Protein backbone atom coordinates (compact mmCIF):
# COMPACT_ATOMS: atom_id res chain seq x y z
CA UNK A 1 0.00 0.00 0.00
CA UNK A 2 1.44 3.43 -0.89
CA UNK A 3 2.20 5.49 2.19
CA UNK A 4 0.12 8.30 0.68
CA UNK A 5 -2.90 6.19 1.65
CA UNK A 6 -2.26 6.81 5.32
CA UNK A 7 -0.47 10.16 5.62
CA UNK A 8 -2.16 13.53 5.41
CA UNK A 9 -1.67 17.16 6.34
CA UNK A 10 -1.64 17.12 10.15
CA UNK A 11 -4.40 18.52 12.32
CA UNK A 12 -1.86 18.94 15.14
CA UNK A 13 1.48 19.29 13.42
CA UNK A 14 4.46 17.38 14.81
CA UNK A 15 6.38 17.01 11.54
CA UNK A 16 9.46 18.85 12.80
CA UNK A 17 11.21 18.92 16.19
CA UNK A 18 9.32 22.07 17.20
CA UNK A 19 6.05 20.10 17.33
CA UNK A 20 4.12 23.35 17.29
CA UNK A 21 0.74 21.61 17.07
CA UNK A 22 -0.73 23.88 14.39
CA UNK A 23 -4.00 22.60 12.91
CA UNK A 24 -2.72 22.76 9.36
CA UNK A 25 -5.58 20.59 8.08
CA UNK A 26 -7.90 23.46 9.02
CA UNK A 27 -5.63 26.06 7.42
CA UNK A 28 -3.63 27.18 10.46
CA UNK A 29 0.00 28.09 9.80
CA UNK A 30 2.81 26.42 11.72
CA UNK A 31 6.12 27.84 12.95
CA UNK A 32 7.54 26.96 9.53
CA UNK A 33 5.01 29.14 7.70
CA UNK A 34 3.21 26.20 6.07
CA UNK A 35 -0.52 25.63 6.20
CA UNK A 36 -2.84 23.19 4.46
CA UNK A 37 -1.51 23.52 0.92
CA UNK A 38 1.85 23.06 -0.74
CA UNK A 39 3.83 26.16 -1.55
CA UNK A 40 6.87 26.29 -3.82
CA UNK A 41 9.04 29.19 -4.95
CA UNK A 42 10.90 27.69 -7.90
CA UNK A 43 11.19 24.51 -9.94
CA UNK A 44 13.94 24.27 -12.56
CA UNK A 45 17.17 22.59 -13.55
CA UNK A 46 19.86 23.64 -11.07
CA UNK A 47 23.58 23.39 -11.82
CA UNK A 48 25.24 24.50 -8.58
CA UNK A 49 24.92 21.57 -6.21
CA UNK A 50 27.71 19.08 -5.55
CA UNK A 51 29.06 17.71 -8.88
CA UNK A 52 27.64 14.23 -8.21
CA UNK A 53 24.17 15.79 -7.82
CA UNK A 54 24.05 18.41 -10.58
CA UNK A 55 26.50 16.92 -13.07
CA UNK A 56 26.27 18.61 -16.47
CA UNK A 57 22.55 18.02 -17.04
CA UNK A 58 21.41 19.73 -13.85
CA UNK A 59 19.40 18.68 -10.83
CA UNK A 60 15.62 19.03 -11.10
CA UNK A 61 15.23 21.28 -8.11
CA UNK A 62 12.03 22.27 -6.30
CA UNK A 63 12.45 25.03 -3.71
CA UNK A 64 9.68 24.79 -1.11
CA UNK A 65 8.50 27.87 0.79
CA UNK A 66 8.94 28.16 4.54
CA UNK A 67 11.43 26.56 6.92
CA UNK A 68 11.47 24.95 10.36
CA UNK A 69 14.62 26.90 11.27
CA UNK A 70 15.14 30.66 11.44
CA UNK A 71 18.84 30.95 10.66
CA UNK A 72 20.02 34.53 10.93
CA UNK A 73 22.41 33.99 8.00
CA UNK A 74 19.95 32.37 5.57
CA UNK A 75 20.66 33.32 1.96
CA UNK A 76 17.15 32.25 0.86
CA UNK A 77 15.38 34.46 3.40
CA UNK A 78 12.52 35.58 1.11
CA UNK A 79 11.64 31.92 0.47
CA UNK A 80 12.38 30.46 3.89
CA UNK A 81 11.10 33.21 6.19
CA UNK A 82 8.90 35.53 4.13
CA UNK A 83 6.98 32.78 2.36
CA UNK A 84 7.79 33.73 -1.22
CA UNK A 85 6.16 31.21 -3.56
CA UNK A 86 2.94 29.90 -5.08
CA UNK A 87 0.42 27.47 -3.75
CA UNK A 88 0.27 24.30 -5.83
CA UNK A 89 -1.65 21.04 -5.65
CA UNK A 90 -0.15 17.62 -5.04
CA UNK A 91 -1.11 16.74 -8.62
CA UNK A 92 0.79 19.77 -9.91
CA UNK A 93 3.87 18.76 -7.92
CA UNK A 94 3.77 15.30 -9.52
CA UNK A 95 3.54 16.97 -12.93
CA UNK A 96 6.58 19.12 -12.06
CA UNK A 97 8.55 15.95 -11.30
CA UNK A 98 7.57 14.46 -14.66
CA UNK A 99 8.34 17.67 -16.54
CA UNK A 100 11.81 17.91 -14.99
CA UNK A 101 12.43 14.30 -15.97
CA UNK A 102 11.50 15.18 -19.56
CA UNK A 103 13.98 18.08 -19.44
CA UNK A 104 16.79 15.61 -18.75
CA UNK A 105 17.33 16.21 -15.02
CA UNK A 106 19.66 13.84 -13.18
CA UNK A 107 17.29 13.66 -10.22
CA UNK A 108 14.56 15.51 -8.35
CA UNK A 109 16.07 17.72 -5.66
CA UNK A 110 13.58 18.58 -2.87
CA UNK A 111 14.91 21.69 -1.10
CA UNK A 112 13.65 22.39 2.45
CA UNK A 113 10.85 19.85 2.11
CA UNK A 114 10.38 18.78 5.76
CA UNK A 115 7.07 20.53 6.44
CA UNK A 116 5.47 19.05 3.31
CA UNK A 117 6.36 15.38 3.79
CA UNK A 118 2.76 14.08 3.51
CA UNK A 119 2.10 15.90 0.23
CA UNK A 120 5.50 14.98 -1.19
CA UNK A 121 4.92 11.29 -0.50
CA UNK A 122 1.59 11.52 -2.32
CA UNK A 123 3.18 13.33 -5.27
CA UNK A 124 5.95 10.72 -5.53
CA UNK A 125 3.37 7.94 -5.60
CA UNK A 126 1.48 9.77 -8.35
CA UNK A 127 4.62 10.37 -10.42
CA UNK A 128 5.82 6.78 -10.08
CA UNK A 129 2.43 5.52 -11.24
CA UNK A 130 3.14 7.45 -14.46
CA UNK A 131 6.53 5.87 -15.18
CA UNK A 132 8.72 8.28 -13.24
CA UNK A 133 12.22 6.79 -12.85
CA UNK A 134 14.64 9.42 -11.44
CA UNK A 135 16.20 9.34 -7.94
CA UNK A 136 14.80 11.70 -5.32
CA UNK A 137 17.24 13.89 -3.35
CA UNK A 138 16.14 15.13 0.08
CA UNK A 139 17.96 18.46 0.56
CA UNK A 140 17.34 19.54 4.15
CA UNK A 141 18.59 21.51 7.15
CA UNK A 142 19.29 18.55 9.43
CA UNK A 143 16.56 19.77 11.80
CA UNK A 144 14.27 16.80 11.31
CA UNK A 145 12.88 14.08 13.55
CA UNK A 146 14.04 10.52 12.98
CA UNK A 147 10.38 9.47 12.90
CA UNK A 148 9.64 11.66 9.89
CA UNK A 149 12.75 10.42 8.10
CA UNK A 150 11.53 6.86 8.72
CA UNK A 151 8.34 7.77 6.87
CA UNK A 152 10.46 8.53 3.79
CA UNK A 153 12.01 5.05 3.64
CA UNK A 154 11.52 3.79 0.09
CA UNK A 155 10.80 7.26 -1.27
CA UNK A 156 14.18 9.01 -1.00
CA UNK A 157 17.31 7.77 -2.75
CA UNK A 158 19.87 10.43 -1.78
CA UNK A 159 19.91 12.36 1.47
CA UNK A 160 21.63 15.75 1.43
CA UNK A 161 21.30 17.13 4.99
CA UNK A 162 23.14 19.99 6.64
CA UNK A 163 24.94 19.56 9.93
CA UNK A 164 25.09 23.21 10.95
CA UNK A 165 26.10 23.25 14.62
CA UNK A 166 27.51 20.92 17.24
CA UNK A 167 27.04 23.51 20.01
CA UNK A 168 23.49 23.96 21.36
CA UNK A 169 24.47 27.50 22.34
CA UNK A 170 25.32 28.35 18.72
CA UNK A 171 22.20 26.70 17.34
CA UNK A 172 20.09 28.62 19.86
CA UNK A 173 21.84 31.89 19.07
CA UNK A 174 21.82 31.68 15.27
CA UNK A 175 18.84 29.42 14.47
CA UNK A 176 16.51 29.60 17.48
CA UNK A 177 16.90 25.83 17.95
CA UNK A 178 18.99 24.74 20.97
CA UNK A 179 17.99 21.12 20.29
CA UNK A 180 19.39 21.20 16.74
CA UNK A 181 22.47 19.01 17.39
CA UNK A 182 20.54 16.13 18.96
CA UNK A 183 17.98 16.05 16.16
CA UNK A 184 20.61 16.35 13.44
CA UNK A 185 22.44 13.35 14.90
CA UNK A 186 19.28 11.23 15.15
CA UNK A 187 17.89 12.11 11.73
CA UNK A 188 21.23 11.62 9.94
CA UNK A 189 21.56 8.23 11.60
CA UNK A 190 18.24 7.19 10.07
CA UNK A 191 19.26 8.57 6.68
CA UNK A 192 22.44 6.50 6.76
CA UNK A 193 20.47 3.40 7.73
CA UNK A 194 18.29 3.85 4.67
CA UNK A 195 20.82 4.90 2.04
CA UNK A 196 24.39 4.99 3.36
CA UNK A 197 27.32 2.63 3.48
CA UNK A 198 27.34 -0.26 1.05
CA UNK A 199 24.03 0.93 -0.40
CA UNK A 200 25.80 3.92 -2.01
CA UNK A 201 25.70 3.86 -5.80
CA UNK A 202 26.78 6.10 -8.69
CA UNK A 203 25.91 5.79 -12.37
CA UNK A 204 28.45 5.67 -15.21
CA UNK A 205 28.51 9.48 -15.34
CA UNK A 206 29.39 9.80 -11.65
CA UNK A 207 25.90 10.90 -10.59
CA UNK A 208 24.86 9.59 -7.18
CA UNK A 209 21.88 7.24 -7.39
CA UNK A 210 21.80 6.35 -3.72
CA UNK A 211 23.75 7.59 -0.73
CA UNK A 212 24.21 10.26 1.94
CA UNK A 213 26.14 13.53 1.65
CA UNK A 214 26.30 15.62 4.82
CA UNK A 215 26.96 19.30 4.24
CA UNK A 216 28.60 21.72 6.62
CA UNK A 217 28.71 25.45 5.98
CA UNK A 218 31.73 26.89 7.77
CA UNK A 219 30.96 30.10 9.68
CA UNK A 220 33.53 32.78 10.50
CA UNK A 221 35.12 32.58 13.95
CA UNK A 222 33.68 29.13 14.72
CA UNK A 223 36.38 26.79 13.50
CA UNK A 224 36.30 24.68 16.67
CA UNK A 225 32.61 23.90 16.24
CA UNK A 226 33.22 22.96 12.61
CA UNK A 227 36.03 20.61 13.63
CA UNK A 228 33.74 19.01 16.21
CA UNK A 229 31.18 18.28 13.49
CA UNK A 230 33.76 16.74 11.15
CA UNK A 231 35.17 14.66 14.01
CA UNK A 232 31.71 13.40 14.98
CA UNK A 233 30.76 12.49 11.43
CA UNK A 234 34.00 10.63 10.79
CA UNK A 235 34.03 8.78 14.12
CA UNK A 236 30.38 7.81 13.74
CA UNK A 237 30.15 6.92 10.04
CA UNK A 238 33.70 6.51 8.72
CA UNK A 239 33.29 6.00 4.95
CA UNK A 240 29.53 5.31 5.03
CA UNK A 241 28.82 8.92 4.07
CA UNK A 242 30.35 11.74 2.05
CA UNK A 243 31.03 15.13 3.62
CA UNK A 244 30.73 18.42 1.74
CA UNK A 245 32.57 21.27 3.47
CA UNK A 246 31.25 24.57 2.13
CA UNK A 247 33.02 27.92 2.17
CA UNK A 248 30.40 30.17 0.57
CA UNK A 249 29.09 31.83 3.73
CA UNK A 250 27.87 35.31 2.74
CA UNK A 251 26.99 38.00 5.33
CA UNK A 252 23.41 39.18 4.86
CA UNK A 253 22.81 42.94 5.04
CA UNK A 254 22.73 44.19 8.62
CA UNK A 255 23.81 40.95 10.27
CA UNK A 256 26.93 42.65 11.64
CA UNK A 257 24.66 44.80 13.83
CA UNK A 258 23.27 41.72 15.62
CA UNK A 259 26.22 39.36 15.35
CA UNK A 260 29.46 41.22 14.58
CA UNK A 261 31.38 37.94 14.26
CA UNK A 262 29.20 36.98 11.26
CA UNK A 263 29.78 40.22 9.41
CA UNK A 264 32.50 38.86 7.15
CA UNK A 265 33.19 35.93 4.86
CA UNK A 266 35.56 33.17 5.99
CA UNK A 267 39.18 33.49 5.00
CA UNK A 268 41.07 31.07 2.77
CA UNK A 269 43.26 30.11 5.71
CA UNK A 270 40.22 29.27 7.86
CA UNK A 271 38.78 27.05 5.15
CA UNK A 272 42.11 25.42 4.40
CA UNK A 273 42.60 24.63 8.08
CA UNK A 274 39.22 22.87 8.26
CA UNK A 275 39.80 20.89 5.06
CA UNK A 276 43.31 19.93 6.20
CA UNK A 277 41.86 18.82 9.54
CA UNK A 278 39.33 16.61 7.75
CA UNK A 279 42.07 15.09 5.60
CA UNK A 280 44.30 14.49 8.62
CA UNK A 281 41.66 12.45 10.47
GROMACS .gro file of C-alpha atoms in nm:
model
  281
    1UNK     CA    1   0.000   0.000   0.000
    2UNK     CA    2   0.144   0.343  -0.089
    3UNK     CA    3   0.220   0.549   0.219
    4UNK     CA    4   0.012   0.830   0.068
    5UNK     CA    5  -0.290   0.619   0.165
    6UNK     CA    6  -0.226   0.681   0.532
    7UNK     CA    7  -0.047   1.016   0.562
    8UNK     CA    8  -0.216   1.353   0.541
    9UNK     CA    9  -0.167   1.716   0.634
   10UNK     CA   10  -0.164   1.712   1.015
   11UNK     CA   11  -0.440   1.852   1.232
   12UNK     CA   12  -0.186   1.894   1.514
   13UNK     CA   13   0.148   1.929   1.342
   14UNK     CA   14   0.446   1.738   1.481
   15UNK     CA   15   0.638   1.701   1.154
   16UNK     CA   16   0.946   1.885   1.280
   17UNK     CA   17   1.121   1.892   1.619
   18UNK     CA   18   0.932   2.207   1.720
   19UNK     CA   19   0.605   2.010   1.733
   20UNK     CA   20   0.412   2.335   1.729
   21UNK     CA   21   0.074   2.161   1.707
   22UNK     CA   22  -0.073   2.388   1.439
   23UNK     CA   23  -0.400   2.260   1.291
   24UNK     CA   24  -0.272   2.276   0.936
   25UNK     CA   25  -0.558   2.059   0.808
   26UNK     CA   26  -0.790   2.346   0.902
   27UNK     CA   27  -0.563   2.606   0.742
   28UNK     CA   28  -0.363   2.718   1.046
   29UNK     CA   29   0.000   2.809   0.980
   30UNK     CA   30   0.281   2.642   1.172
   31UNK     CA   31   0.612   2.784   1.295
   32UNK     CA   32   0.754   2.696   0.953
   33UNK     CA   33   0.501   2.914   0.770
   34UNK     CA   34   0.321   2.620   0.607
   35UNK     CA   35  -0.052   2.563   0.620
   36UNK     CA   36  -0.284   2.319   0.446
   37UNK     CA   37  -0.151   2.352   0.092
   38UNK     CA   38   0.185   2.306  -0.074
   39UNK     CA   39   0.383   2.616  -0.155
   40UNK     CA   40   0.687   2.629  -0.382
   41UNK     CA   41   0.904   2.919  -0.495
   42UNK     CA   42   1.090   2.769  -0.790
   43UNK     CA   43   1.119   2.451  -0.994
   44UNK     CA   44   1.394   2.427  -1.256
   45UNK     CA   45   1.717   2.259  -1.355
   46UNK     CA   46   1.986   2.364  -1.107
   47UNK     CA   47   2.358   2.339  -1.182
   48UNK     CA   48   2.524   2.450  -0.858
   49UNK     CA   49   2.492   2.157  -0.621
   50UNK     CA   50   2.771   1.908  -0.555
   51UNK     CA   51   2.906   1.771  -0.888
   52UNK     CA   52   2.764   1.423  -0.821
   53UNK     CA   53   2.417   1.579  -0.782
   54UNK     CA   54   2.405   1.841  -1.058
   55UNK     CA   55   2.650   1.692  -1.307
   56UNK     CA   56   2.627   1.861  -1.647
   57UNK     CA   57   2.255   1.802  -1.704
   58UNK     CA   58   2.141   1.973  -1.385
   59UNK     CA   59   1.940   1.868  -1.083
   60UNK     CA   60   1.562   1.903  -1.110
   61UNK     CA   61   1.523   2.128  -0.811
   62UNK     CA   62   1.203   2.227  -0.630
   63UNK     CA   63   1.245   2.503  -0.371
   64UNK     CA   64   0.968   2.479  -0.111
   65UNK     CA   65   0.850   2.787   0.079
   66UNK     CA   66   0.894   2.816   0.454
   67UNK     CA   67   1.143   2.656   0.692
   68UNK     CA   68   1.147   2.495   1.036
   69UNK     CA   69   1.462   2.690   1.127
   70UNK     CA   70   1.514   3.066   1.144
   71UNK     CA   71   1.884   3.095   1.066
   72UNK     CA   72   2.002   3.453   1.093
   73UNK     CA   73   2.241   3.399   0.800
   74UNK     CA   74   1.995   3.237   0.557
   75UNK     CA   75   2.066   3.332   0.196
   76UNK     CA   76   1.715   3.225   0.086
   77UNK     CA   77   1.538   3.446   0.340
   78UNK     CA   78   1.252   3.558   0.111
   79UNK     CA   79   1.164   3.192   0.047
   80UNK     CA   80   1.238   3.046   0.389
   81UNK     CA   81   1.110   3.321   0.619
   82UNK     CA   82   0.890   3.553   0.413
   83UNK     CA   83   0.698   3.278   0.236
   84UNK     CA   84   0.779   3.373  -0.122
   85UNK     CA   85   0.616   3.121  -0.356
   86UNK     CA   86   0.294   2.990  -0.508
   87UNK     CA   87   0.042   2.747  -0.375
   88UNK     CA   88   0.027   2.430  -0.583
   89UNK     CA   89  -0.165   2.104  -0.565
   90UNK     CA   90  -0.015   1.762  -0.504
   91UNK     CA   91  -0.111   1.674  -0.862
   92UNK     CA   92   0.079   1.977  -0.991
   93UNK     CA   93   0.387   1.876  -0.792
   94UNK     CA   94   0.377   1.530  -0.952
   95UNK     CA   95   0.354   1.697  -1.293
   96UNK     CA   96   0.658   1.912  -1.206
   97UNK     CA   97   0.855   1.595  -1.130
   98UNK     CA   98   0.757   1.446  -1.466
   99UNK     CA   99   0.834   1.767  -1.654
  100UNK     CA  100   1.181   1.791  -1.499
  101UNK     CA  101   1.243   1.430  -1.597
  102UNK     CA  102   1.150   1.518  -1.956
  103UNK     CA  103   1.398   1.808  -1.944
  104UNK     CA  104   1.679   1.561  -1.875
  105UNK     CA  105   1.733   1.621  -1.502
  106UNK     CA  106   1.966   1.384  -1.318
  107UNK     CA  107   1.729   1.366  -1.022
  108UNK     CA  108   1.456   1.551  -0.835
  109UNK     CA  109   1.607   1.772  -0.566
  110UNK     CA  110   1.358   1.858  -0.287
  111UNK     CA  111   1.491   2.169  -0.110
  112UNK     CA  112   1.365   2.239   0.245
  113UNK     CA  113   1.085   1.985   0.211
  114UNK     CA  114   1.038   1.878   0.576
  115UNK     CA  115   0.707   2.053   0.644
  116UNK     CA  116   0.547   1.905   0.331
  117UNK     CA  117   0.636   1.538   0.379
  118UNK     CA  118   0.276   1.408   0.351
  119UNK     CA  119   0.210   1.590   0.023
  120UNK     CA  120   0.550   1.498  -0.119
  121UNK     CA  121   0.492   1.129  -0.050
  122UNK     CA  122   0.159   1.152  -0.232
  123UNK     CA  123   0.318   1.333  -0.527
  124UNK     CA  124   0.595   1.072  -0.553
  125UNK     CA  125   0.337   0.794  -0.560
  126UNK     CA  126   0.148   0.977  -0.835
  127UNK     CA  127   0.462   1.037  -1.042
  128UNK     CA  128   0.582   0.678  -1.008
  129UNK     CA  129   0.243   0.552  -1.124
  130UNK     CA  130   0.314   0.745  -1.446
  131UNK     CA  131   0.653   0.587  -1.518
  132UNK     CA  132   0.872   0.828  -1.324
  133UNK     CA  133   1.222   0.679  -1.285
  134UNK     CA  134   1.464   0.942  -1.144
  135UNK     CA  135   1.620   0.934  -0.794
  136UNK     CA  136   1.480   1.170  -0.532
  137UNK     CA  137   1.724   1.389  -0.335
  138UNK     CA  138   1.614   1.513   0.008
  139UNK     CA  139   1.796   1.846   0.056
  140UNK     CA  140   1.734   1.954   0.415
  141UNK     CA  141   1.859   2.151   0.715
  142UNK     CA  142   1.929   1.855   0.943
  143UNK     CA  143   1.656   1.977   1.180
  144UNK     CA  144   1.427   1.680   1.131
  145UNK     CA  145   1.288   1.408   1.355
  146UNK     CA  146   1.404   1.052   1.298
  147UNK     CA  147   1.038   0.947   1.290
  148UNK     CA  148   0.964   1.166   0.989
  149UNK     CA  149   1.275   1.042   0.810
  150UNK     CA  150   1.153   0.686   0.872
  151UNK     CA  151   0.834   0.777   0.687
  152UNK     CA  152   1.046   0.853   0.379
  153UNK     CA  153   1.201   0.505   0.364
  154UNK     CA  154   1.152   0.379   0.009
  155UNK     CA  155   1.080   0.726  -0.127
  156UNK     CA  156   1.418   0.901  -0.100
  157UNK     CA  157   1.731   0.777  -0.275
  158UNK     CA  158   1.987   1.043  -0.178
  159UNK     CA  159   1.991   1.236   0.147
  160UNK     CA  160   2.163   1.575   0.143
  161UNK     CA  161   2.130   1.713   0.499
  162UNK     CA  162   2.314   1.999   0.664
  163UNK     CA  163   2.494   1.956   0.993
  164UNK     CA  164   2.509   2.321   1.095
  165UNK     CA  165   2.610   2.325   1.462
  166UNK     CA  166   2.751   2.092   1.724
  167UNK     CA  167   2.704   2.351   2.001
  168UNK     CA  168   2.349   2.396   2.136
  169UNK     CA  169   2.447   2.750   2.234
  170UNK     CA  170   2.532   2.835   1.872
  171UNK     CA  171   2.220   2.670   1.734
  172UNK     CA  172   2.009   2.862   1.986
  173UNK     CA  173   2.184   3.189   1.907
  174UNK     CA  174   2.182   3.168   1.527
  175UNK     CA  175   1.884   2.942   1.447
  176UNK     CA  176   1.651   2.960   1.748
  177UNK     CA  177   1.690   2.583   1.795
  178UNK     CA  178   1.899   2.474   2.097
  179UNK     CA  179   1.799   2.112   2.029
  180UNK     CA  180   1.939   2.120   1.674
  181UNK     CA  181   2.247   1.901   1.739
  182UNK     CA  182   2.054   1.613   1.896
  183UNK     CA  183   1.798   1.605   1.616
  184UNK     CA  184   2.061   1.635   1.344
  185UNK     CA  185   2.244   1.335   1.490
  186UNK     CA  186   1.928   1.123   1.515
  187UNK     CA  187   1.789   1.211   1.173
  188UNK     CA  188   2.123   1.162   0.994
  189UNK     CA  189   2.156   0.823   1.160
  190UNK     CA  190   1.824   0.719   1.007
  191UNK     CA  191   1.926   0.857   0.668
  192UNK     CA  192   2.244   0.650   0.676
  193UNK     CA  193   2.047   0.340   0.773
  194UNK     CA  194   1.829   0.385   0.467
  195UNK     CA  195   2.082   0.490   0.204
  196UNK     CA  196   2.439   0.499   0.336
  197UNK     CA  197   2.732   0.263   0.348
  198UNK     CA  198   2.734  -0.026   0.105
  199UNK     CA  199   2.403   0.093  -0.040
  200UNK     CA  200   2.580   0.392  -0.201
  201UNK     CA  201   2.570   0.386  -0.580
  202UNK     CA  202   2.678   0.610  -0.869
  203UNK     CA  203   2.591   0.579  -1.237
  204UNK     CA  204   2.845   0.567  -1.521
  205UNK     CA  205   2.851   0.948  -1.534
  206UNK     CA  206   2.939   0.980  -1.165
  207UNK     CA  207   2.590   1.090  -1.059
  208UNK     CA  208   2.486   0.959  -0.718
  209UNK     CA  209   2.188   0.724  -0.739
  210UNK     CA  210   2.180   0.635  -0.372
  211UNK     CA  211   2.375   0.759  -0.073
  212UNK     CA  212   2.421   1.026   0.194
  213UNK     CA  213   2.614   1.353   0.165
  214UNK     CA  214   2.630   1.562   0.482
  215UNK     CA  215   2.696   1.930   0.424
  216UNK     CA  216   2.860   2.172   0.662
  217UNK     CA  217   2.871   2.545   0.598
  218UNK     CA  218   3.173   2.689   0.777
  219UNK     CA  219   3.096   3.010   0.968
  220UNK     CA  220   3.353   3.278   1.050
  221UNK     CA  221   3.512   3.258   1.395
  222UNK     CA  222   3.368   2.913   1.472
  223UNK     CA  223   3.638   2.679   1.350
  224UNK     CA  224   3.630   2.468   1.667
  225UNK     CA  225   3.261   2.390   1.624
  226UNK     CA  226   3.322   2.296   1.261
  227UNK     CA  227   3.603   2.061   1.363
  228UNK     CA  228   3.374   1.901   1.621
  229UNK     CA  229   3.118   1.828   1.349
  230UNK     CA  230   3.376   1.674   1.115
  231UNK     CA  231   3.517   1.466   1.401
  232UNK     CA  232   3.171   1.340   1.498
  233UNK     CA  233   3.076   1.249   1.143
  234UNK     CA  234   3.400   1.063   1.079
  235UNK     CA  235   3.403   0.878   1.412
  236UNK     CA  236   3.038   0.781   1.374
  237UNK     CA  237   3.015   0.692   1.004
  238UNK     CA  238   3.370   0.651   0.872
  239UNK     CA  239   3.329   0.600   0.495
  240UNK     CA  240   2.953   0.531   0.503
  241UNK     CA  241   2.882   0.892   0.407
  242UNK     CA  242   3.035   1.174   0.205
  243UNK     CA  243   3.103   1.513   0.362
  244UNK     CA  244   3.073   1.842   0.174
  245UNK     CA  245   3.257   2.127   0.347
  246UNK     CA  246   3.125   2.457   0.213
  247UNK     CA  247   3.302   2.792   0.217
  248UNK     CA  248   3.040   3.017   0.057
  249UNK     CA  249   2.909   3.183   0.373
  250UNK     CA  250   2.787   3.531   0.274
  251UNK     CA  251   2.699   3.800   0.533
  252UNK     CA  252   2.341   3.918   0.486
  253UNK     CA  253   2.281   4.294   0.504
  254UNK     CA  254   2.273   4.419   0.862
  255UNK     CA  255   2.381   4.095   1.027
  256UNK     CA  256   2.693   4.265   1.164
  257UNK     CA  257   2.466   4.480   1.383
  258UNK     CA  258   2.327   4.172   1.562
  259UNK     CA  259   2.622   3.936   1.535
  260UNK     CA  260   2.946   4.122   1.458
  261UNK     CA  261   3.138   3.794   1.426
  262UNK     CA  262   2.920   3.698   1.126
  263UNK     CA  263   2.978   4.022   0.941
  264UNK     CA  264   3.250   3.886   0.715
  265UNK     CA  265   3.319   3.593   0.486
  266UNK     CA  266   3.556   3.317   0.599
  267UNK     CA  267   3.918   3.349   0.500
  268UNK     CA  268   4.107   3.107   0.277
  269UNK     CA  269   4.326   3.011   0.571
  270UNK     CA  270   4.022   2.927   0.786
  271UNK     CA  271   3.878   2.705   0.515
  272UNK     CA  272   4.211   2.542   0.440
  273UNK     CA  273   4.260   2.463   0.808
  274UNK     CA  274   3.922   2.287   0.826
  275UNK     CA  275   3.980   2.089   0.506
  276UNK     CA  276   4.331   1.993   0.620
  277UNK     CA  277   4.186   1.882   0.954
  278UNK     CA  278   3.933   1.661   0.775
  279UNK     CA  279   4.207   1.509   0.560
  280UNK     CA  280   4.430   1.449   0.862
  281UNK     CA  281   4.166   1.245   1.047
   0.00000   0.00000   0.00000
